[in-house]
Amino acid sequence: MHFSTILTNLALGASALAVAVTPRQQTSCFEPRNGVCLSRQADFNNATLAITNACNKIPSCSPGQADTARVSGVVRGFPYSAALKVGTQCAGVVPWSTQGCVDAFIAVIDQGCEQQYPSTDGLFQLGYFNAACDSSFVSFNLGG
C-alpha cells in the first residue's frame, strides 16, 4: 500500500469519527457568568415536563429570524415553571427542536448549576441565564 493511500484512509477515518462525536446541538451561547444559580432544586421529572411544555411553544427557529416572545411552561400542581425567550441565534440550538431546547435547559441550568451547588440524583437545579450570543433567556424557577 502506498504511503499516500494510508494517509488518505487515516484522514477519512478521522473525519468520520469527528462527525460521529459531534453533538446535535450547541449551547455555546450561554456562559456561567451570564446566569444565576439559586442553590435550590426541584423534582427532575416535573422540571423537564415544565421545560418541555415551554419548548413546545416555540416549534421552530432559524438563525437570523426575529426574537420570540417570552413563553412559559408549567405542570399543574408543581410550583416551579420554565421560562424561555429565543433570540436571533436560536439560543445556540441549531438545528432547533423541542428536544434540543430541553437539552439546552439541562446543559445550561441543571448541569451548570450542579457544579456550583451539587445535589442528589432526581433533582433539577433552579436558575436563570441570559445568552451571550443573542437575547435568548432560559429560566427554571419558583413561578418562572
XYZ file of N, CA and C in Angstrom:
432
model
N 0.850 -1.167 0.000
C 0.000 0.000 0.000
C 0.898 1.232 0.000
N 0.536 2.220 -0.791
C 1.317 3.446 -0.869
C 1.094 4.309 0.367
N 2.106 5.079 0.687
C 2.047 5.961 1.843
C 0.902 6.966 1.706
N 0.679 7.500 0.505
C -0.399 8.477 0.301
C -1.771 7.837 0.506
N -1.914 6.576 0.155
C -3.179 5.871 0.359
C -3.445 5.692 1.851
N -2.402 5.370 2.597
C -2.538 5.211 4.047
C -2.958 6.537 4.677
N -2.322 7.632 4.271
C -2.672 8.947 4.812
C -4.114 9.319 4.479
N -4.525 9.029 3.265
C -5.901 9.326 2.857
C -6.890 8.541 3.705
N -6.632 7.257 3.905
C -7.522 6.429 4.721
C -7.574 6.909 6.171
N -6.434 7.308 6.710
C -6.406 7.835 8.072
C -7.207 9.125 8.170
N -7.060 9.996 7.190
C -7.787 11.266 7.196
C -9.289 11.035 7.100
N -9.711 10.129 6.237
C -11.136 9.833 6.098
C -11.695 9.217 7.374
N -10.942 8.339 7.990
C -11.377 7.722 9.246
C -11.517 8.753 10.352
N -10.581 9.675 10.438
C -10.641 10.724 11.454
C -11.826 11.644 11.208
N -12.115 11.951 9.944
C -13.261 12.803 9.622
C -14.560 12.127 10.025
N -14.685 10.852 9.732
C -15.899 10.123 10.096
C -16.067 10.082 11.606
N -14.982 9.897 12.338
C -15.047 9.877 13.789
C -15.464 11.243 14.320
N -14.922 12.306 13.751
C -15.275 13.650 14.200
C -16.758 13.919 14.000
N -17.313 13.483 12.884
C -18.738 13.665 12.636
C -19.550 12.854 13.633
N -19.111 11.661 13.951
C -19.859 10.781 14.847
C -19.929 11.320 16.270
N -18.914 12.042 16.723
C -18.913 12.521 18.098
C -19.351 13.978 18.223
N -19.712 14.616 17.127
C -20.180 15.987 17.182
C -21.565 16.023 17.814
N -21.788 16.866 18.831
C -23.104 16.908 19.457
C -24.164 17.453 18.501
N -25.423 17.066 18.754
C -26.523 17.519 17.907
C -26.720 19.022 18.021
N -26.702 19.538 19.233
C -26.935 20.950 19.452
C -25.740 21.554 20.171
N -25.601 22.833 19.983
C -24.562 23.568 20.678
C -25.234 24.487 21.693
N -24.658 24.625 22.859
C -25.173 25.558 23.854
C -24.107 26.591 24.173
N -23.276 26.888 23.187
C -22.172 27.814 23.388
C -22.647 29.247 23.571
N -23.920 29.519 23.356
C -24.443 30.870 23.573
C -24.462 31.245 25.049
N -24.460 30.266 25.925
C -24.603 30.540 27.350
C -23.268 30.369 28.062
N -22.994 31.300 28.968
C -21.767 31.264 29.760
C -22.141 31.397 31.234
N -21.400 30.737 32.110
C -21.724 30.795 33.541
C -21.830 32.215 34.093
N -21.032 33.128 33.578
C -21.046 34.498 34.104
C -22.338 35.245 33.774
N -23.138 34.703 32.849
C -24.381 35.359 32.441
C -25.609 34.738 33.096
N -25.396 34.074 34.226
C -26.531 33.424 34.865
C -26.442 33.437 36.370
N -27.518 32.970 36.958
C -27.614 32.889 38.411
C -28.136 31.509 38.781
N -27.417 30.849 39.663
C -27.852 29.567 40.220
C -28.422 29.857 41.604
N -29.565 29.278 41.914
C -30.298 29.664 43.117
C -30.102 28.749 44.319
N -29.228 27.786 44.225
C -28.913 26.841 45.310
C -30.143 26.084 45.816
N -31.106 25.890 44.940
C -32.305 25.117 45.244
C -32.551 24.148 44.101
N -33.293 23.088 44.383
C -33.589 22.088 43.367
C -35.060 21.686 43.450
N -35.528 21.091 42.342
C -36.901 20.582 42.272
C -36.870 19.208 41.615
N -37.982 18.501 41.690
C -38.102 17.183 41.084
C -37.742 17.231 39.599
N -36.806 16.374 39.182
C -36.292 16.385 37.811
C -37.379 16.071 36.784
N -38.209 15.068 37.043
C -39.224 14.673 36.061
C -40.234 15.782 35.808
N -40.739 16.403 36.866
C -41.671 17.516 36.689
C -40.983 18.723 36.066
N -39.719 18.936 36.417
C -38.970 20.045 35.832
C -38.851 19.881 34.322
N -38.456 18.696 33.878
C -38.295 18.502 32.431
C -39.639 18.537 31.711
N -40.711 18.166 32.383
C -42.035 18.284 31.775
C -42.415 19.759 31.599
N -42.168 20.582 32.616
C -42.435 22.021 32.510
C -41.572 22.645 31.414
N -40.313 22.248 31.349
C -39.401 22.763 30.322
C -39.878 22.343 28.938
N -40.280 21.095 28.793
C -40.803 20.611 27.507
C -42.038 21.411 27.107
N -42.905 21.704 28.063
C -44.096 22.497 27.768
C -43.726 23.888 27.262
N -42.691 24.492 27.821
C -42.229 25.798 27.328
C -41.617 25.657 25.939
N -40.751 24.679 25.767
C -40.075 24.490 24.475
C -41.066 24.185 23.354
N -42.141 23.465 23.659
C -43.161 23.153 22.653
C -43.851 24.399 22.113
N -43.807 25.492 22.856
C -44.455 26.731 22.418
C -43.647 27.468 21.357
N -42.416 27.024 21.127
C -41.587 27.592 20.057
C -41.239 26.434 19.131
N -42.108 26.157 18.152
C -41.942 24.966 17.323
C -40.771 25.020 16.347
N -40.295 26.225 16.027
C -39.183 26.308 15.074
C -38.362 27.558 15.339
N -37.126 27.504 14.895
C -36.241 28.661 14.958
C -35.170 28.482 13.897
N -34.905 29.538 13.168
C -33.812 29.560 12.197
C -32.945 30.758 12.518
N -31.624 30.583 12.541
C -30.751 31.718 12.829
C -31.077 32.903 11.920
N -31.163 34.068 12.524
C -31.465 35.285 11.787
C -32.917 35.714 11.881
N -33.797 34.827 12.327
C -35.202 35.227 12.435
C -35.389 36.108 13.659
N -36.510 36.798 13.727
C -36.792 37.720 14.826
C -36.886 36.978 16.160
N -36.615 37.709 17.238
C -36.753 37.155 18.587
C -38.182 36.672 18.819
N -38.317 35.644 19.628
C -39.648 35.176 20.016
C -40.103 35.937 21.256
N -41.384 35.877 21.519
C -41.903 36.396 22.783
C -41.490 35.426 23.889
N -41.494 35.893 25.105
C -41.187 35.016 26.240
C -42.362 34.063 26.450
N -42.063 32.790 26.605
C -43.086 31.770 26.846
C -42.759 31.056 28.149
N -43.756 30.389 28.703
C -43.504 29.639 29.930
C -44.154 28.271 29.845
N -43.656 27.383 30.664
C -44.193 26.034 30.753
C -44.425 25.680 32.204
N -45.570 25.116 32.475
C -45.931 24.747 33.843
C -46.466 23.320 33.869
N -46.533 22.778 35.058
C -47.159 21.483 35.312
C -48.137 21.721 36.453
N -49.386 21.359 36.246
C -50.420 21.584 37.259
C -50.010 20.942 38.589
N -50.102 21.731 39.660
C -49.772 21.238 40.990
C -48.287 21.282 41.325
N -47.450 21.686 40.373
C -46.000 21.778 40.574
C -45.666 23.267 40.643
N -45.065 23.750 41.737
C -44.921 25.195 41.934
C -43.832 25.874 41.097
N -43.090 25.118 40.330
C -41.997 25.682 39.546
C -42.405 25.779 38.083
N -41.790 26.703 37.366
C -42.083 26.807 35.939
C -40.819 27.142 35.165
N -40.896 26.883 33.878
C -39.800 27.189 32.963
C -40.193 28.400 32.138
N -39.247 29.272 31.879
C -39.475 30.422 31.006
C -38.393 30.418 29.943
N -38.780 30.865 28.753
C -37.881 30.792 27.605
C -38.153 31.942 26.660
N -37.101 32.581 26.197
C -37.157 33.549 25.106
C -36.037 33.160 24.163
N -36.314 33.113 22.870
C -35.317 32.697 21.892
C -34.965 33.879 21.002
N -33.669 34.168 20.898
C -33.187 35.287 20.105
C -32.815 34.897 18.684
N -32.117 35.795 18.017
C -31.806 35.639 16.590
C -30.861 34.488 16.284
N -30.152 33.985 17.274
C -29.253 32.845 17.062
C -29.826 31.553 17.646
N -31.127 31.545 17.899
C -31.840 30.347 18.379
C -31.253 29.788 19.670
N -30.731 30.667 20.510
C -30.138 30.260 21.791
C -28.995 29.267 21.600
N -28.440 29.226 20.397
C -27.353 28.296 20.104
C -27.827 26.888 19.814
N -29.138 26.655 19.756
C -29.690 25.322 19.492
C -29.965 25.215 17.995
N -29.010 24.652 17.275
C -29.119 24.513 15.821
C -28.727 23.091 15.457
N -29.581 22.319 14.823
C -30.927 22.707 14.403
C -31.880 22.747 15.593
N -32.895 23.612 15.483
C -33.868 23.766 16.562
C -34.787 22.554 16.631
N -35.045 22.101 17.836
C -36.029 21.045 18.082
C -36.450 21.158 19.537
N -37.599 20.593 19.853
C -38.033 20.597 21.251
C -37.004 19.888 22.119
N -36.516 18.736 21.677
C -35.530 18.005 22.475
C -34.238 18.798 22.612
N -33.825 19.487 21.557
C -32.636 20.329 21.635
C -32.812 21.459 22.630
N -34.002 22.022 22.670
C -34.328 23.073 23.629
C -34.259 22.529 25.059
N -34.872 21.377 25.290
C -34.830 20.743 26.617
C -33.384 20.430 26.999
N -32.626 19.895 26.050
C -31.216 19.582 26.310
C -30.434 20.835 26.693
N -30.769 21.976 26.071
C -30.086 23.230 26.406
C -30.395 23.636 27.843
N -31.654 23.540 28.265
C -32.006 23.832 29.659
C -31.193 22.948 30.604
N -31.116 21.663 30.278
C -30.390 20.728 31.140
C -28.910 21.093 31.196
N -28.312 21.347 30.034
C -26.881 21.667 29.989
C -26.576 22.995 30.669
N -27.394 23.998 30.399
C -27.109 25.342 30.897
C -27.467 25.483 32.375
N -28.688 25.135 32.729
C -29.130 25.360 34.111
C -28.766 24.189 35.015
N -29.261 22.995 34.699
C -29.066 21.877 35.627
C -27.595 21.503 35.763
N -26.937 21.221 34.660
C -25.530 20.815 34.739
C -24.634 21.979 35.129
N -24.945 23.178 34.645
C -24.145 24.348 35.005
C -24.219 24.660 36.487
N -25.416 24.643 37.046
C -25.586 24.954 38.466
C -25.169 23.797 39.364
N -25.198 22.595 38.822
C -24.762 21.418 39.589
C -23.300 21.566 40.016
N -22.500 22.215 39.197
C -21.086 22.424 39.541
C -20.958 23.325 40.760
N -21.862 24.275 40.875
C -21.818 25.226 41.978
C -22.529 24.699 43.227
N -23.647 24.014 43.023
C -24.458 23.504 44.129
C -24.787 22.033 43.897
N -23.855 21.130 44.176
C -24.103 19.701 43.938
C -25.351 19.209 44.682
N -26.106 18.340 44.008
C -27.315 17.783 44.618
C -27.386 16.289 44.328
N -28.412 15.666 44.837
C -28.598 14.240 44.589
C -29.306 14.024 43.254
N -29.245 12.800 42.763
C -29.939 12.451 41.526
C -31.438 12.657 41.697
N -32.099 12.920 40.589
C -33.545 13.089 40.624
C -33.995 14.511 40.879
N -33.029 15.432 40.990
C -33.361 16.834 41.227
C -32.831 17.706 40.098
N -33.559 18.778 39.795
C -33.178 19.734 38.756
C -32.866 21.060 39.438
N -31.750 21.658 39.072
C -31.309 22.914 39.665
C -32.216 24.073 39.248
N -32.385 25.042 40.129
C -33.107 26.265 39.806
C -32.106 27.338 39.420
N -32.424 28.096 38.387
C -31.554 29.170 37.954
C -32.088 29.835 36.707
N -31.386 30.882 36.277
C -31.750 31.577 35.038
C -30.494 32.132 34.382
N -30.501 32.130 33.062
C -29.334 32.532 32.284
C -29.749 33.350 31.073
N -28.957 34.381 30.773
C -29.073 35.140 29.534
C -27.990 34.647 28.589
N -28.320 34.554 27.315
C -27.340 34.110 26.324
C -26.368 35.237 26.010
N -25.143 34.870 25.694
C -24.134 35.840 25.295
C -24.224 36.150 23.802
N -24.781 35.233 23.011
C -24.768 35.384 21.555
C -25.990 36.119 21.009
N -27.051 36.213 21.775
C -28.261 36.902 21.328
C -29.091 37.232 22.567
N -30.353 37.537 22.389
C -31.196 37.934 23.524
C -31.954 36.766 24.148
N -31.504 35.547 23.898
C -32.169 34.372 24.462
C -32.054 34.355 25.988
N -33.045 33.711 26.606
C -33.132 33.646 28.057
C -33.759 32.315 28.437
N -33.182 31.616 29.402
C -33.774 30.390 29.936
C -33.856 30.516 31.453
N -34.955 30.028 32.005
C -35.146 30.103 33.445
C -35.944 28.901 33.917
N -35.523 28.352 35.027
C -36.328 27.364 35.736
C -36.316 27.806 37.187
N -37.499 28.162 37.710
C -37.544 28.832 38.993
C -38.923 28.660 39.627
N -39.034 29.050 40.870
C -40.320 29.070 41.549
C -41.188 30.118 40.861
N -42.231 29.691 40.215
C -43.103 30.618 39.499
C -42.545 31.092 38.170
N -41.351 30.705 37.779
C -40.788 31.054 36.475
C -39.826 32.164 36.535
